[in-house]
Amino acid sequence: MKRAILCAAIGGWLATAGLAEAQVAPIEADQNIQTAEQDAASAEAVSIARAAAALIAPKLPAPEPSPVVVELFTSQGCSSCPPADALLADMSTRKDVIALALHVDYWDYLGWEDPFAQPAFTARQKAYARAAGERTIYTPQMIVDGADTLVAPRAADLSALIAAHAAGPDPVAVRLRPEGGKIVVDLSADPPLTTPAVIQIVRYTPSTRVEIVRGENAGRELDYANVVKAWHAVADWDGRGPLTLTVTLDGADPAVLIVQTARPGKSAPLPGAILAAARLN
């Protein structure tokens, strides 16, 4: 206030002396000072507001490293499948691996109808073959992280592939948080994805034993691990910005979330590389 009164007094004296043009300088200087003070106050207010927002904002949990997904296409009617089934069971005990057994139905004609087989799993295996430009599908066949294939897999080869995929960066970060009996899933990609992705929920039975009375494995009692019961796409995602989903799980069956590249196909998208996975329970 004193500065404003002083500048006004100086301006009046200069005007009486016939120097009215000179009064512009002290008035502009005063305005500049006031503007600078207002800008400083605004900047401080913005800084305080940002700090307050950071304090009250919900804290997202840090994303955990994504497990490597191993899919085994198998059948109880296939005589060469039991060793692969046993290998998958060994992998199912590892925390860094999500091991899933998908039973196909095209060996049922040999005399034993696999009770776990679903046409949808046969279609998934065929879609992988089309994506890879292959004409033939096999059992047992493993797909590692949606990208690498092993036919009649050996433990050493599978372990090497798992290690290679685990060593790479996770293209998608997955954060899970419980909320009111549901699970909130936050997805983000940095850098953004260049190909769309599909979000899938898989439910499975951890272990079961089956006595096979007909077909190539007749007379055998076999143990199976992580037998997939349902595999559903729940959302599409362009991967350019964050995505939040709310998941409700019915029943006690284990569930996993899989984020997978959706490659262009003639009639439907084809499965590509798996970008992230997480256990939901």
Coordinates of C-alpha atoms in Angstrom, one line a residue:
M1 CA 0.0 0.0 0.0
K2 CA 2.8 2.4 0.9
R3 CA 4.5 1.6 -2.5
A4 CA 1.2 2.4 -4.3
I5 CA 0.8 5.8 -2.5
L6 CA 4.4 6.8 -3.2
C7 CA 4.1 6.0 -6.9
A8 CA 0.9 7.9 -7.2
A9 CA 2.5 11.0 -5.5
I10 CA 5.5 10.9 -7.8
G11 CA 3.2 10.6 -10.8
G12 CA 1.2 13.7 -9.7
W13 CA 4.4 15.7 -9.2
L14 CA 5.7 14.7 -12.7
A15 CA 2.3 15.7 -14.2
T16 CA 2.4 19.2 -12.7
A17 CA 5.9 19.6 -14.0
G18 CA 4.7 18.8 -17.6
L19 CA 6.2 15.4 -17.6
A20 CA 3.0 13.4 -17.5
E21 CA 4.5 10.7 -19.9
A22 CA 7.0 9.8 -17.3
Q23 CA 4.4 8.6 -14.8
V24 CA 3.9 5.4 -16.9
A25 CA 7.2 4.0 -15.6
P26 CA 6.5 3.9 -11.9
I27 CA 2.9 2.7 -12.3
E28 CA 4.0 -0.2 -14.7
A29 CA 6.8 -1.1 -12.3
D30 CA 4.3 -1.3 -9.5
Q31 CA 2.0 -3.5 -11.5
N32 CA 4.9 -5.8 -12.5
I33 CA 5.7 -6.2 -8.8
Q34 CA 2.1 -7.0 -7.9
T35 CA 1.8 -9.5 -10.8
A36 CA 5.0 -11.2 -9.7
E37 CA 3.7 -11.5 -6.2
Q38 CA 0.4 -12.9 -7.4
D39 CA 2.2 -15.4 -9.7
A40 CA 4.4 -16.5 -6.8
A41 CA 1.3 -16.9 -4.5
S42 CA -0.5 -18.9 -7.3
A43 CA 2.6 -21.2 -7.8
E44 CA 2.8 -21.8 -4.1
A45 CA -1.0 -22.6 -4.0
V46 CA -0.6 -25.0 -6.9
S47 CA 2.3 -26.7 -5.2
I48 CA 0.4 -27.1 -1.9
A49 CA -2.7 -28.4 -3.8
R50 CA -0.5 -31.0 -5.6
A51 CA 1.1 -32.1 -2.4
A52 CA -2.3 -32.5 -0.7
A53 CA -3.7 -34.4 -3.6
A54 CA -0.7 -36.8 -3.5
L55 CA -1.4 -37.4 0.2
I56 CA -5.1 -38.2 -0.2
A57 CA -4.8 -40.1 -3.5
P58 CA -5.3 -43.9 -3.3
K59 CA -2.0 -45.8 -3.1
L60 CA -1.8 -48.4 -5.8
P61 CA 0.2 -51.5 -4.9
A62 CA 3.4 -52.0 -6.8
P63 CA 3.0 -54.5 -9.7
E64 CA 4.5 -57.9 -9.1
P65 CA 6.5 -59.7 -11.8
S66 CA 4.3 -61.5 -14.2
P67 CA 4.4 -65.3 -14.0
V68 CA 5.1 -67.2 -17.2
V69 CA 2.1 -68.9 -18.6
V70 CA 2.4 -72.5 -19.8
E71 CA -0.5 -74.0 -21.7
L72 CA -0.5 -77.8 -22.2
F73 CA -2.9 -79.2 -24.9
T74 CA -3.5 -82.8 -23.8
S75 CA -6.0 -85.6 -23.9
Q76 CA -6.8 -88.6 -21.7
G77 CA -7.1 -90.6 -25.0
C78 CA -3.5 -89.9 -26.1
S79 CA -1.0 -92.5 -25.1
S80 CA 2.0 -90.1 -25.3
C81 CA 0.4 -87.4 -23.1
P82 CA 1.0 -88.8 -19.5
P83 CA 4.6 -87.7 -19.4
A84 CA 3.7 -84.2 -20.4
D85 CA 0.8 -84.2 -17.9
A86 CA 3.3 -85.1 -15.2
L87 CA 5.7 -82.3 -16.3
L88 CA 2.9 -79.8 -16.1
A89 CA 2.1 -81.0 -12.6
D90 CA 5.7 -80.3 -11.6
M91 CA 5.5 -76.8 -13.1
S92 CA 2.3 -76.1 -11.3
T93 CA 4.1 -75.9 -8.0
R94 CA 6.3 -73.0 -9.1
K95 CA 5.1 -69.5 -8.1
D96 CA 6.8 -67.9 -11.2
V97 CA 4.7 -70.2 -13.5
I98 CA 1.0 -70.4 -14.2
A99 CA 0.6 -73.9 -15.6
L100 CA -2.7 -74.7 -17.3
A101 CA -4.0 -78.0 -18.8
L102 CA -6.4 -77.6 -21.7
H103 CA -7.9 -81.0 -22.7
V104 CA -8.9 -81.3 -26.4
D105 CA -11.6 -83.5 -27.8
Y106 CA -10.2 -84.8 -31.1
W107 CA -8.9 -88.0 -29.6
D108 CA -12.2 -89.0 -28.1
Y109 CA -12.9 -91.2 -31.1
L110 CA -10.2 -93.7 -30.0
G111 CA -12.6 -95.1 -27.4
W112 CA -12.3 -92.9 -24.4
E113 CA -14.2 -89.6 -24.1
D114 CA -12.1 -87.2 -22.1
P115 CA -14.5 -85.7 -19.5
F116 CA -12.3 -82.5 -19.3
A117 CA -12.2 -81.9 -23.0
Q118 CA -13.9 -78.9 -24.5
P119 CA -14.3 -77.9 -28.2
A120 CA -13.2 -74.4 -27.2
F121 CA -9.8 -75.7 -26.2
T122 CA -9.4 -77.5 -29.5
A123 CA -10.3 -74.2 -31.2
R124 CA -7.8 -72.3 -29.2
Q125 CA -5.0 -74.8 -30.2
K126 CA -6.0 -74.5 -33.8
A127 CA -6.0 -70.7 -33.5
Y128 CA -2.4 -70.8 -32.2
A129 CA -1.5 -73.0 -35.2
R130 CA -3.0 -70.5 -37.7
A131 CA -1.2 -67.6 -36.0
A132 CA 2.1 -69.5 -36.4
G133 CA 1.3 -70.5 -40.1
E134 CA 1.2 -74.2 -39.2
R135 CA -1.2 -76.7 -40.6
T136 CA -0.9 -79.4 -37.9
I137 CA -1.7 -79.6 -34.2
Y138 CA -0.3 -82.1 -31.8
T139 CA -0.7 -83.6 -28.4
P140 CA 1.0 -83.2 -26.2
Q141 CA 1.9 -79.6 -27.1
M142 CA 2.9 -76.8 -24.8
I143 CA 2.7 -73.0 -25.6
V144 CA 4.9 -70.8 -23.4
D145 CA 3.6 -67.3 -22.9
G146 CA 1.6 -67.5 -26.1
A147 CA 4.7 -67.4 -28.2
D148 CA 6.9 -70.5 -28.1
T149 CA 5.8 -74.1 -28.9
L150 CA 7.1 -77.4 -27.5
V151 CA 5.8 -80.7 -28.9
A152 CA 6.4 -83.7 -26.7
P153 CA 8.1 -81.3 -24.3
R154 CA 11.2 -82.2 -22.2
A155 CA 11.8 -80.7 -18.8
A156 CA 15.1 -79.1 -19.7
D157 CA 13.7 -77.4 -22.8
L158 CA 10.7 -76.2 -20.9
S159 CA 12.8 -74.8 -18.1
A160 CA 15.0 -72.9 -20.5
L161 CA 12.0 -71.3 -22.2
I162 CA 10.5 -70.3 -18.9
A163 CA 13.8 -68.7 -17.8
A164 CA 14.0 -66.8 -21.1
H165 CA 10.5 -65.4 -20.8
A166 CA 10.9 -64.6 -17.1
A167 CA 14.1 -62.6 -17.9
G168 CA 12.3 -60.2 -20.3
P169 CA 10.5 -57.0 -19.3
D170 CA 6.8 -57.1 -18.5
P171 CA 5.0 -55.1 -21.2
V172 CA 1.9 -54.7 -19.0
A173 CA 1.8 -53.9 -15.3
V174 CA -1.0 -55.5 -13.3
R175 CA -2.1 -54.2 -9.9
L176 CA -4.8 -56.0 -7.9
R177 CA -6.7 -54.6 -4.9
P178 CA -9.7 -56.1 -3.0
E179 CA -12.7 -53.9 -2.8
G180 CA -16.0 -54.9 -1.2
G181 CA -15.7 -58.6 -1.9
K182 CA -14.5 -58.0 -5.5
I183 CA -11.1 -57.5 -7.1
V184 CA -10.2 -54.3 -8.8
V185 CA -7.7 -54.8 -11.6
D186 CA -5.6 -51.9 -12.8
L187 CA -3.7 -52.4 -16.1
S188 CA -1.1 -50.0 -17.7
A189 CA 1.4 -50.3 -20.4
D190 CA 4.6 -48.1 -20.7
P191 CA 5.3 -47.7 -23.6
P192 CA 1.7 -48.0 -24.9
L193 CA 0.8 -51.1 -26.8
T194 CA 0.9 -51.1 -30.6
T195 CA -1.4 -54.1 -31.0
P196 CA -4.7 -54.5 -29.1
A197 CA -5.0 -57.0 -26.3
V198 CA -7.8 -59.2 -24.8
I199 CA -8.3 -59.6 -21.1
Q200 CA -9.2 -63.2 -20.1
I201 CA -10.3 -65.0 -16.9
V202 CA -9.4 -68.6 -16.5
R203 CA -10.8 -71.0 -13.9
Y204 CA -9.3 -74.4 -13.2
T205 CA -9.3 -77.4 -10.9
P206 CA -5.9 -77.7 -9.1
S207 CA -5.7 -81.5 -9.0
T208 CA -7.8 -84.6 -9.9
R209 CA -7.3 -88.3 -10.5
V210 CA -9.0 -90.3 -13.2
E211 CA -9.3 -94.0 -13.8
I212 CA -9.3 -94.6 -17.6
V213 CA -11.1 -97.8 -18.6
R214 CA -11.0 -97.5 -22.4
G215 CA -8.8 -96.2 -25.2
E216 CA -5.1 -96.1 -25.5
N217 CA -4.6 -95.4 -21.8
A218 CA -7.1 -98.1 -20.6
G219 CA -6.3 -99.6 -17.2
R220 CA -4.3 -96.5 -16.0
E221 CA -5.1 -94.2 -13.2
L222 CA -3.7 -90.8 -14.0
D223 CA -3.3 -87.6 -12.0
Y224 CA -3.9 -84.2 -13.6
A225 CA -3.0 -80.7 -12.4
N226 CA -4.6 -77.3 -13.1
V227 CA -7.3 -78.7 -15.4
V228 CA -9.0 -75.7 -17.1
K229 CA -12.7 -75.6 -16.7
A230 CA -13.5 -72.2 -18.2
W231 CA -11.6 -69.6 -20.3
H232 CA -13.5 -66.4 -21.1
A233 CA -12.6 -63.1 -22.7
V234 CA -13.9 -60.3 -20.4
A235 CA -12.6 -57.1 -22.1
D236 CA -10.8 -55.7 -25.1
W237 CA -8.1 -53.1 -24.5
D238 CA -6.2 -50.9 -27.0
G239 CA -3.3 -50.6 -24.5
R240 CA -2.9 -46.9 -25.1
G241 CA -4.1 -45.7 -21.7
P242 CA -4.8 -47.4 -18.3
L243 CA -7.7 -49.8 -17.9
T244 CA -9.5 -50.6 -14.7
L245 CA -11.7 -53.7 -14.4
T246 CA -13.8 -55.0 -11.5
V247 CA -13.8 -58.8 -11.2
T248 CA -16.3 -60.9 -9.2
L249 CA -15.4 -64.5 -8.6
D250 CA -18.0 -67.1 -7.9
G251 CA -17.0 -70.4 -6.3
A252 CA -13.7 -71.5 -4.8
D253 CA -11.9 -72.6 -8.0
P254 CA -8.6 -70.8 -8.5
A255 CA -8.7 -68.0 -11.1
V256 CA -6.1 -66.3 -13.1
L257 CA -6.1 -63.2 -15.3
I258 CA -4.3 -63.2 -18.6
V259 CA -3.6 -60.2 -20.8
Q260 CA -2.8 -61.4 -24.4
T261 CA -2.1 -59.8 -27.7
A262 CA -5.0 -60.2 -30.1
R263 CA -3.5 -60.7 -33.5
P264 CA -5.6 -59.9 -36.7
G265 CA -7.3 -63.0 -38.2
K266 CA -9.7 -63.6 -41.1
S267 CA -12.8 -64.3 -39.0
A268 CA -11.6 -63.6 -35.5
P269 CA -8.5 -62.3 -33.6
L270 CA -5.8 -64.9 -33.1
P271 CA -3.9 -65.5 -29.8
G272 CA -0.5 -63.8 -29.7
A273 CA 2.1 -63.2 -27.0
I274 CA 0.9 -63.1 -23.4
L275 CA 1.8 -59.7 -22.0
A276 CA 0.9 -60.3 -18.4
A277 CA -0.7 -62.7 -16.0
A278 CA -1.8 -62.7 -12.4
R279 CA -3.4 -65.0 -9.9
L280 CA -6.7 -63.6 -8.6
N281 CA -7.1 -65.8 -5.6

